[in-house]
Coordinates of C-alpha atoms and ligand atoms in Angstrom, one line a residue:
Chain D
M1 CA 79.0 129.0 -125.2
A2 CA 77.8 125.9 -123.5
T3 CA 78.0 122.6 -125.4
S4 CA 74.3 122.2 -125.4
A5 CA 73.6 125.7 -126.6
Y6 CA 76.1 125.1 -129.4
W7 CA 74.3 121.8 -130.2
R8 CA 70.8 123.4 -130.2
T9 CA 71.8 126.0 -132.9
R10 CA 73.6 123.4 -135.1
F11 CA 71.1 123.5 -138.0
Q12 CA 71.2 127.3 -138.3
R13 CA 75.0 127.3 -138.2
Y14 CA 75.7 124.3 -140.4
R15 CA 72.9 124.5 -143.0
L16 CA 71.4 128.0 -142.8
I17 CA 68.1 126.7 -141.5
G18 CA 65.7 129.5 -140.5
N19 CA 62.0 129.4 -140.5
R20 CA 59.0 130.8 -142.3
C21 CA 55.6 132.0 -141.0
K22 CA 52.8 129.7 -142.2
E23 CA 50.3 132.6 -142.1
C24 CA 52.1 135.5 -143.8
G25 CA 55.1 133.8 -145.4
K26 CA 57.7 136.0 -143.8
V27 CA 61.1 134.3 -143.5
F28 CA 63.4 134.6 -140.4
F29 CA 67.0 134.0 -139.8
P30 CA 67.9 133.2 -137.1
P31 CA 64.6 131.2 -136.6
R32 CA 62.0 132.9 -134.4
F33 CA 59.3 131.5 -132.0
V34 CA 56.7 134.1 -133.0
C35 CA 56.2 136.0 -136.2
P36 CA 56.7 139.7 -135.4
A37 CA 54.8 140.7 -138.6
C38 CA 51.4 138.9 -137.9
G39 CA 51.8 137.3 -134.4
S40 CA 51.4 133.8 -135.6
V41 CA 53.2 131.0 -133.7
K42 CA 52.9 128.6 -136.7
L43 CA 56.3 128.6 -138.2
E44 CA 57.9 126.0 -140.4
E45 CA 61.5 125.2 -141.1
Y46 CA 63.0 127.0 -144.1
K47 CA 66.3 126.4 -145.7
L48 CA 68.0 129.6 -146.9
P49 CA 69.7 129.7 -150.3
E50 CA 73.5 129.4 -150.0
R51 CA 74.3 132.1 -152.6
G52 CA 73.9 135.8 -152.5
K53 CA 75.7 139.1 -152.8
L54 CA 77.5 141.2 -150.3
V55 CA 75.5 144.4 -149.6
E56 CA 77.8 146.1 -147.2
Y57 CA 80.9 145.2 -145.2
T58 CA 83.5 146.3 -142.7
V59 CA 87.0 145.2 -141.8
V60 CA 87.2 144.4 -138.1
Y61 CA 90.6 145.2 -136.4
T62 CA 89.5 144.9 -132.8
A63 CA 87.8 141.6 -131.9
P64 CA 85.8 140.3 -129.0
K65 CA 87.3 137.7 -126.6
G66 CA 88.5 134.6 -128.4
Y67 CA 88.4 136.2 -131.9
E68 CA 91.5 138.3 -131.6
V69 CA 93.6 135.8 -133.6
M70 CA 91.5 136.3 -136.7
T71 CA 92.0 140.1 -137.1
P72 CA 91.7 141.7 -139.5
Y73 CA 88.5 140.0 -140.7
V74 CA 85.5 141.0 -142.7
I75 CA 81.9 141.2 -141.4
G76 CA 79.2 141.9 -143.9
I77 CA 75.5 141.9 -144.7
V78 CA 74.8 139.2 -147.3
E79 CA 71.6 139.4 -149.3
L80 CA 70.7 135.8 -150.3
E81 CA 69.0 134.9 -153.6
D82 CA 65.5 135.0 -151.9
G83 CA 66.1 138.5 -150.5
V84 CA 66.8 137.4 -146.9
R85 CA 69.7 139.2 -145.3
V86 CA 72.2 137.6 -142.9
L87 CA 75.1 139.0 -140.9
A88 CA 78.2 136.9 -141.5
Q89 CA 81.9 136.8 -141.7
I90 CA 83.4 136.9 -145.3
T91 CA 86.3 134.5 -145.7
D92 CA 88.8 133.1 -148.2
V93 CA 89.6 136.6 -149.6
D94 CA 92.1 139.2 -148.8
V95 CA 90.5 142.2 -147.0
E96 CA 91.7 144.5 -149.8
D97 CA 89.9 142.4 -152.4
V98 CA 86.5 142.5 -150.8
K99 CA 84.0 144.4 -153.0
E100 CA 80.5 145.5 -152.4
G101 CA 78.1 143.6 -154.6
M102 CA 80.5 140.6 -154.7
E103 CA 78.8 137.2 -155.4
V104 CA 79.3 135.0 -152.3
E105 CA 78.4 131.5 -151.2
A106 CA 78.1 129.8 -147.8
S107 CA 80.8 127.5 -146.5
I108 CA 81.5 125.8 -143.2
R109 CA 84.4 127.2 -141.2
R110 CA 86.0 126.6 -137.8
L111 CA 85.3 129.1 -135.0
P112 CA 88.3 130.2 -132.9
E113 CA 86.6 129.4 -129.6
Q114 CA 86.5 125.9 -128.3
L115 CA 84.0 124.2 -126.0
E116 CA 84.8 122.2 -122.8
G117 CA 86.9 119.2 -123.5
G118 CA 88.4 120.9 -126.6
M119 CA 85.3 120.4 -128.7
I120 CA 85.8 122.3 -132.0
C121 CA 83.0 124.6 -133.2
Y122 CA 82.0 125.4 -136.7
T123 CA 79.7 128.0 -138.3
Y124 CA 78.8 129.3 -141.7
K125 CA 80.9 132.0 -143.3
F126 CA 80.6 133.3 -146.9
R127 CA 83.3 133.2 -149.5
P128 CA 83.5 134.7 -153.0
V129 CA 81.9 132.4 -155.6
I130 CA 84.6 130.5 -157.5
K131 CA 83.8 131.0 -161.2
Chain O
M1 CA 44.9 154.2 -122.0
T2 CA 45.8 156.4 -119.1
C3 CA 42.7 157.7 -117.4
I4 CA 43.6 158.0 -113.8
A5 CA 44.7 161.4 -112.5
M6 CA 48.5 161.7 -112.6
R7 CA 50.6 163.8 -110.3
E8 CA 53.2 166.2 -111.7
V9 CA 56.6 164.8 -111.1
A10 CA 59.8 166.8 -110.3
V11 CA 63.5 166.1 -110.2
V12 CA 64.3 167.7 -106.9
A13 CA 68.0 166.7 -106.5
V14 CA 71.0 165.5 -108.4
G15 CA 74.4 164.0 -107.4
Y16 CA 77.2 162.5 -109.4
T17 CA 80.8 161.6 -109.5
R18 CA 83.2 162.6 -112.2
V19 CA 83.3 160.1 -115.1
S20 CA 86.8 158.6 -114.8
E21 CA 88.7 155.6 -113.9
H22 CA 87.9 155.3 -110.3
W23 CA 90.5 152.6 -109.2
D24 CA 89.8 153.3 -105.5
K25 CA 86.0 153.1 -105.7
S26 CA 83.7 150.0 -105.9
I27 CA 80.3 150.0 -107.6
K28 CA 78.7 150.3 -104.1
G29 CA 81.1 153.2 -103.3
L30 CA 80.3 155.1 -106.4
F31 CA 76.6 154.6 -106.0
I32 CA 76.5 155.7 -102.4
E33 CA 78.7 158.8 -103.2
A34 CA 76.3 160.0 -105.9
S35 CA 73.1 159.1 -104.0
L36 CA 74.1 160.8 -100.7
K37 CA 75.2 163.9 -102.6
A38 CA 71.8 164.1 -104.3
L39 CA 69.7 163.5 -101.1
S40 CA 71.6 165.9 -99.0
S41 CA 71.4 168.7 -101.6
A42 CA 67.6 168.7 -101.2
G43 CA 67.7 168.3 -97.4
L44 CA 66.6 164.7 -97.7
S45 CA 68.0 161.6 -95.9
L46 CA 68.1 157.9 -96.7
K47 CA 65.0 157.3 -94.5
D48 CA 62.9 159.5 -96.8
V49 CA 63.6 157.2 -99.7
D50 CA 60.7 154.8 -100.5
G51 CA 62.0 153.4 -103.7
I52 CA 65.3 152.8 -105.5
Y53 CA 66.0 152.1 -109.1
V54 CA 69.5 151.0 -110.0
A55 CA 70.6 151.4 -113.6
N56 CA 73.5 149.2 -114.7
A57 CA 74.4 147.3 -117.8
F58 CA 77.5 145.2 -117.1
A59 CA 78.1 144.3 -113.5
G60 CA 76.8 140.8 -114.1
Y61 CA 79.5 140.3 -116.7
L62 CA 82.4 142.5 -115.6
Q63 CA 82.1 142.2 -111.8
R64 CA 80.3 138.8 -111.7
Q65 CA 77.8 140.7 -109.5
T66 CA 74.1 140.2 -110.2
N67 CA 71.3 141.1 -107.8
L68 CA 72.7 144.6 -107.7
A69 CA 69.7 146.5 -106.4
S70 CA 69.5 144.4 -103.2
I71 CA 73.2 144.5 -102.7
I72 CA 73.2 148.3 -103.0
A73 CA 70.1 148.8 -100.9
E74 CA 71.6 146.8 -98.1
A75 CA 74.9 148.8 -98.4
L76 CA 72.7 151.9 -97.9
G77 CA 71.2 150.2 -94.8
L78 CA 67.8 150.1 -96.5
T79 CA 67.1 146.4 -96.2
D80 CA 63.3 146.8 -96.4
T81 CA 63.0 149.5 -99.1
F82 CA 61.7 148.7 -102.6
A83 CA 64.8 148.3 -104.9
V84 CA 65.0 147.1 -108.4
S85 CA 67.8 146.9 -111.0
I86 CA 67.2 148.0 -114.6
D87 CA 69.4 146.3 -117.2
A88 CA 68.9 147.6 -120.7
G89 CA 72.3 148.4 -121.9
G90 CA 72.7 152.1 -122.8
A91 CA 68.9 152.6 -122.3
S92 CA 69.2 151.5 -118.6
G93 CA 69.5 155.0 -117.1
G94 CA 66.7 156.6 -119.2
L95 CA 64.5 153.6 -118.4
A96 CA 65.2 153.8 -114.7
V97 CA 64.1 157.5 -114.8
H98 CA 61.0 156.3 -116.7
E99 CA 60.0 153.8 -114.1
A100 CA 60.6 156.2 -111.2
Y101 CA 58.5 158.8 -113.0
R102 CA 55.6 156.4 -113.4
D103 CA 55.8 155.4 -109.8
V104 CA 55.6 159.0 -108.6
A105 CA 53.1 160.1 -111.2
H106 CA 50.7 157.3 -110.3
G107 CA 51.1 157.8 -106.6
I108 CA 52.8 154.5 -105.9
R109 CA 55.8 156.0 -104.3
D110 CA 56.7 159.6 -103.1
V111 CA 60.5 159.9 -103.0
V112 CA 62.3 157.7 -105.5
L113 CA 66.1 157.5 -105.8
V114 CA 67.4 156.7 -109.3
C115 CA 71.1 156.0 -109.6
G116 CA 73.0 154.7 -112.6
V117 CA 76.3 153.2 -111.9
E118 CA 78.9 151.4 -114.1
K119 CA 82.5 150.3 -113.5
M120 CA 84.3 149.3 -116.7
S121 CA 87.9 150.4 -116.2
E122 CA 89.0 147.3 -114.3
A123 CA 88.2 144.9 -117.1
T124 CA 90.4 144.0 -120.1
S125 CA 89.4 145.7 -123.4
S126 CA 88.4 142.4 -125.0
D127 CA 86.2 141.7 -121.9
V128 CA 84.6 145.1 -122.3
L129 CA 84.0 144.5 -126.1
T130 CA 82.4 141.1 -125.2
A131 CA 80.3 142.7 -122.4
Q132 CA 79.1 145.3 -124.8
A133 CA 78.3 142.7 -127.5
S134 CA 76.4 140.7 -124.9
V135 CA 73.4 143.0 -125.2
E136 CA 72.8 141.4 -128.6
D137 CA 71.1 138.0 -129.0
Q138 CA 73.9 135.6 -128.2
E139 CA 72.6 132.5 -130.0
Y140 CA 73.0 134.4 -133.3
F141 CA 75.5 137.2 -132.8
R142 CA 78.2 135.4 -130.8
Y143 CA 79.4 133.1 -133.6
T144 CA 79.5 135.7 -136.3
G145 CA 82.5 137.4 -134.8
A146 CA 80.7 140.7 -135.1
T147 CA 81.2 143.5 -132.6
L148 CA 79.1 146.5 -131.9
H149 CA 81.9 148.5 -133.7
S150 CA 81.3 146.4 -136.8
L151 CA 77.5 147.0 -136.7
A152 CA 78.2 150.8 -136.2
A153 CA 80.6 150.6 -139.2
L154 CA 77.8 149.1 -141.4
I155 CA 75.5 151.9 -140.4
Y156 CA 78.2 154.5 -140.9
K157 CA 79.1 153.3 -144.4
T158 CA 75.4 153.2 -145.4
Y159 CA 74.9 156.7 -144.0
M160 CA 77.8 158.2 -145.9
K161 CA 76.7 156.7 -149.2
R162 CA 73.1 157.6 -148.9
Y163 CA 73.7 161.2 -148.1
G164 CA 77.0 161.7 -149.9
V165 CA 78.9 162.9 -146.8
K166 CA 82.4 162.1 -145.7
Q167 CA 83.9 160.7 -142.5
E168 CA 85.4 164.2 -141.9
D169 CA 81.8 165.5 -141.7
V170 CA 80.4 162.9 -139.4
A171 CA 83.5 163.0 -137.1
L172 CA 82.5 166.6 -136.3
M173 CA 80.2 165.1 -133.7
S174 CA 83.2 164.0 -131.6
I175 CA 84.8 167.5 -131.9
L176 CA 81.5 169.0 -130.7
D177 CA 81.4 166.6 -127.7
H178 CA 85.0 167.4 -126.7
E179 CA 84.5 171.2 -127.1
H180 CA 81.6 171.0 -124.7
A181 CA 83.4 168.7 -122.3
S182 CA 86.4 171.1 -122.2
T183 CA 84.5 173.2 -119.6
C184 CA 82.7 170.4 -117.9
Q185 CA 83.8 169.5 -114.3
H186 CA 82.5 166.0 -114.4
A187 CA 83.8 165.0 -117.9
Q188 CA 86.2 162.1 -118.4
Y189 CA 88.0 163.9 -121.3
P190 CA 87.8 167.7 -120.6
F191 CA 89.8 168.8 -123.6
K192 CA 89.3 169.7 -127.3
I193 CA 90.4 167.4 -130.1
T194 CA 91.0 168.1 -133.8
L195 CA 89.8 166.5 -137.0
D196 CA 93.3 165.6 -137.7
S197 CA 93.8 163.6 -134.5
I198 CA 90.5 161.8 -135.1
M199 CA 91.4 160.8 -138.7
K200 CA 94.8 159.6 -137.5
S201 CA 93.4 157.5 -134.6
P202 CA 93.4 153.8 -135.2
V203 CA 90.5 152.1 -137.1
L204 CA 88.5 149.7 -134.9
S205 CA 86.2 148.5 -137.6
D206 CA 86.4 150.4 -140.9
P207 CA 85.5 153.3 -141.0
V208 CA 84.9 153.6 -137.2
R209 CA 88.0 155.2 -135.5
V210 CA 89.0 155.2 -131.9
L211 CA 88.3 158.9 -131.4
E212 CA 84.7 158.5 -132.6
V213 CA 83.8 155.8 -130.0
V214 CA 83.1 155.8 -126.3
S215 CA 85.8 154.5 -124.0
P216 CA 85.3 152.3 -120.9
S217 CA 84.7 154.4 -117.8
D218 CA 83.4 154.4 -114.3
G219 CA 80.9 156.7 -112.7
A220 CA 77.6 157.1 -110.9
A221 CA 74.9 159.7 -111.3
A222 CA 71.7 160.0 -109.2
V223 CA 68.5 161.9 -109.4
V224 CA 65.7 162.1 -106.8
L225 CA 62.1 162.3 -108.1
C226 CA 59.1 163.3 -106.0
P227 CA 55.7 164.9 -106.6
H228 CA 56.0 168.5 -107.7
E229 CA 54.0 169.6 -104.7
K230 CA 56.5 168.0 -102.4
A231 CA 59.4 169.6 -104.3
K232 CA 57.9 173.0 -103.7
E233 CA 57.6 172.2 -99.9
L234 CA 61.3 171.1 -99.8
G235 CA 62.2 174.4 -101.4
A236 CA 65.1 172.9 -103.4
P237 CA 65.6 173.9 -107.0
H238 CA 63.7 171.5 -109.2
V239 CA 62.6 170.7 -112.7
K240 CA 59.5 168.9 -114.1
I241 CA 59.4 165.8 -116.1
A242 CA 57.2 166.6 -119.1
A243 CA 57.4 163.2 -120.9
S244 CA 59.0 159.8 -120.8
Q245 CA 58.6 157.3 -123.6
L246 CA 60.2 154.0 -124.4
V247 CA 59.9 152.1 -127.7
R248 CA 61.6 148.9 -128.9
D249 CA 62.7 147.6 -132.3
S250 CA 64.4 144.4 -133.7
F251 CA 67.8 143.9 -132.1
N252 CA 69.2 142.5 -135.4
I253 CA 69.9 145.6 -137.5
V254 CA 70.3 143.4 -140.6
E255 CA 66.7 142.2 -140.1
R256 CA 65.3 145.8 -139.9
G257 CA 65.3 146.3 -143.6
D258 CA 66.8 149.7 -143.6
V259 CA 69.7 150.0 -141.1
L260 CA 69.2 153.8 -141.0
A261 CA 65.5 153.6 -140.2
M262 CA 65.8 153.7 -136.3
E263 CA 62.0 153.3 -136.1
A264 CA 62.0 153.0 -132.3
L265 CA 63.7 156.4 -131.9
V266 CA 61.4 158.1 -134.4
K267 CA 58.3 156.7 -132.5
A268 CA 59.7 157.4 -129.0
A269 CA 60.4 161.0 -130.0
S270 CA 57.0 161.6 -131.6
R271 CA 55.2 160.1 -128.6
A272 CA 57.3 162.2 -126.1
Y273 CA 56.7 165.4 -128.1
K274 CA 53.0 164.6 -128.0
E275 CA 53.0 163.8 -124.2
A276 CA 54.9 167.0 -123.4
G277 CA 52.8 169.1 -125.9
V278 CA 55.9 170.4 -127.7
T279 CA 57.5 170.2 -131.1
P280 CA 61.2 169.7 -131.9
S281 CA 61.6 173.4 -132.4
D282 CA 60.5 174.0 -128.7
I283 CA 63.5 171.9 -127.5
D284 CA 66.2 174.2 -126.2
F285 CA 69.0 171.6 -125.8
A286 CA 69.3 167.8 -126.2
E287 CA 71.6 165.1 -124.8
V288 CA 71.7 162.4 -127.5
Y289 CA 73.1 158.9 -127.3
D290 CA 76.2 159.1 -129.4
D291 CA 78.1 155.9 -128.6
Y292 CA 79.4 156.3 -132.1
S293 CA 79.8 159.7 -133.9
V294 CA 77.4 158.6 -136.7
M295 CA 74.8 157.6 -134.1
G296 CA 74.8 161.1 -132.7
V297 CA 74.3 162.6 -136.2
I298 CA 71.5 160.2 -136.9
A299 CA 69.8 160.9 -133.5
M300 CA 69.7 164.7 -134.3
E301 CA 67.8 163.8 -137.5
K302 CA 65.4 161.3 -136.0
L303 CA 64.6 163.6 -133.1
G304 CA 63.4 166.2 -135.7
F305 CA 66.1 168.9 -135.2
C306 CA 66.9 168.8 -138.9
R307 CA 65.9 166.8 -142.1
E308 CA 67.3 163.3 -142.8
G309 CA 70.9 163.6 -144.1
E310 CA 71.3 167.1 -142.7
G311 CA 72.8 166.2 -139.3
V312 CA 76.3 167.0 -140.5
K313 CA 75.1 170.4 -141.7
V314 CA 73.9 171.2 -138.2
L315 CA 77.4 170.4 -137.0
K316 CA 79.2 172.3 -139.8
E317 CA 77.1 175.4 -139.3
G318 CA 77.7 175.5 -135.5
E319 CA 74.0 175.1 -134.7
A320 CA 74.7 172.3 -132.1
K321 CA 77.0 174.5 -130.1
L322 CA 76.0 176.0 -126.7
D323 CA 74.9 179.3 -128.3
G324 CA 73.5 177.6 -131.5
R325 CA 70.0 176.9 -132.7
I326 CA 69.8 173.5 -131.0
P327 CA 72.7 172.9 -128.5
I328 CA 73.6 169.1 -128.4
N329 CA 75.4 167.2 -125.7
T330 CA 76.0 170.3 -123.6
F331 CA 78.4 168.7 -121.2
G332 CA 80.3 166.5 -123.7
G333 CA 77.9 163.6 -124.6
L334 CA 79.0 160.0 -124.5
K335 CA 82.3 160.6 -126.3
A336 CA 83.8 163.2 -123.9
R337 CA 81.8 163.5 -120.7
G338 CA 82.2 159.8 -120.8
A339 CA 80.0 156.8 -121.0
P340 CA 79.6 154.5 -118.0
I341 CA 77.0 152.7 -120.1
G342 CA 74.2 151.9 -117.6
A343 CA 74.6 155.3 -115.9
V344 CA 74.5 157.4 -119.1
G345 CA 70.8 158.1 -119.0
V346 CA 71.0 159.3 -115.4
Y347 CA 74.0 161.6 -116.2
Q348 CA 71.8 163.0 -119.0
A349 CA 69.0 163.6 -116.5
V350 CA 71.5 165.3 -114.2
E351 CA 72.7 167.5 -117.0
A352 CA 69.1 168.4 -118.0
Y353 CA 68.5 169.4 -114.4
L354 CA 71.7 171.6 -114.3
Q355 CA 70.7 173.4 -117.5
L356 CA 67.1 174.0 -116.5
T357 CA 67.9 175.2 -112.9
G358 CA 70.6 177.5 -114.3
E359 CA 73.4 175.6 -112.6
A360 CA 75.3 174.6 -115.7
G361 CA 78.1 177.2 -115.2
A362 CA 80.3 177.6 -118.3
N363 CA 78.1 175.1 -120.1
Q364 CA 74.9 177.0 -119.5
V365 CA 72.4 177.2 -122.4
K366 CA 70.9 180.7 -122.2
D367 CA 67.2 180.8 -121.2
A368 CA 66.8 177.0 -121.4
E369 CA 63.2 176.0 -120.7
V370 CA 62.8 172.5 -122.3
G371 CA 65.5 169.8 -122.6
L372 CA 65.5 166.4 -124.0
T373 CA 67.5 163.2 -123.2
H374 CA 67.9 160.2 -125.5
G375 CA 69.0 156.7 -124.4
S376 CA 69.6 153.7 -126.6
C377 CA 70.6 150.1 -126.5
C378 CA 71.9 148.3 -129.6
F379 CA 71.4 151.1 -132.1
N380 CA 68.0 152.1 -130.8
S381 CA 66.6 148.6 -130.5
I382 CA 65.5 150.2 -127.3
A383 CA 65.0 154.0 -127.5
V384 CA 64.1 156.1 -124.5
V385 CA 63.2 159.8 -124.9
N386 CA 62.7 161.9 -121.7
I387 CA 61.7 165.6 -121.8
F388 CA 62.3 167.9 -118.9
R389 CA 60.9 171.4 -118.3
R390 CA 62.0 174.4 -116.2
C391 CA 59.6 175.4 -113.5
C392 CA 58.8 177.9 -110.7
Ligands
ZN1 ZN1 53.4 136.0 -140.0

């Protein structure tokens, strides 16, 4: 990924910022330019909740380039408290202990790939809620 | 919407290479081999071609070769001939056929060469995985660490839970493909496999196993389209194109609401049936896009060959075999014929031609009159359904 592309997407990756259609209220993550539901281009920033539950997951054993060192890792669909669903990695938990329906929360984690000049990249991952 | 008179369109010739690891052949070499075979089989030559569609998904990534249509047209010596590349992942081939069909139907061009080509064997497996994942929206997908295997796994688990079926049921799709490929001359894997070997193959992304997934491969397939009247003049065996429909959906399966909905495929199928004036029960065989076993099972359901959740029943009861109620993937499908991704839709068109002209040899479906092909990119975020009909 180019440094500028990484920089452009920083709010969605660091703070789970999506957007919401001002006309029909539909929420999007990642943010969109046009609302596919009503066609409106009037969209406003929307901060997603950081908690939710794991709807479905899979353990990845074969990774794309740059991610091989992380295997096995968990990719899941997280349904946040407002009903929005995001695709994310599940972290801080042994793959055998991951359960469907598990309560999870967002955290910032390092990505295995680095940008030019050794710039380190971060993104959201979800971890089990610590009770 | 369409009110101008359309011409009837025929597929008048086919040519193809075996799906394999062609170390000795370049993209250009594969393309030219398939295309020249097709043209000569109908007594045509390169100078008769007035349009070329090149279907390819990964040359830009794997070979660092963009501008493929012009590169190939020049290699064919056709520097001033219309030539365009179609890049739509696994829907590329079906979409290229769609574009050529429209050109001929609307009288824009008379003899159109469609050739799908892909060369994946010379890349590392992590490069292939990254290339395959590059059909998704990179600004979102890239930093999740997700692969297409992991998305297929999420669909697979949801499917098994909703319909109470086991992996051993869904995996029958791969067994079917290999059974049909075992007598197919152009298949990459012309042999049968057992349930035991599938269940013992490594897990890529739980529950998806190696023997339920396509492998990287090379190959090229070509079809020549022309007006039906011209096909009759040429006197070569030919089939008619009865319908061609393309529908799109959200790329992000998580955003779709129900990951099993596959709305684009449902719509493309219903529009294609309407265009051809047929119902699912009129289809004599279908080539479905099963890049993953579960996607083949779901495709049979969405195409209307059985009810939702009953795809595995079709497999268990042998209805998808060559002599069954609805033969599926008659030459081995993506799993066993092989899946040079951008070329798959053209291989499917070739196979529909072979069935409907009675040239399918050991894989012949008896009295086949109407055949369907299904192409897909990113779990039917693009779905193409083409219907072919026997004629003369
Ligand atoms: Zn809206």
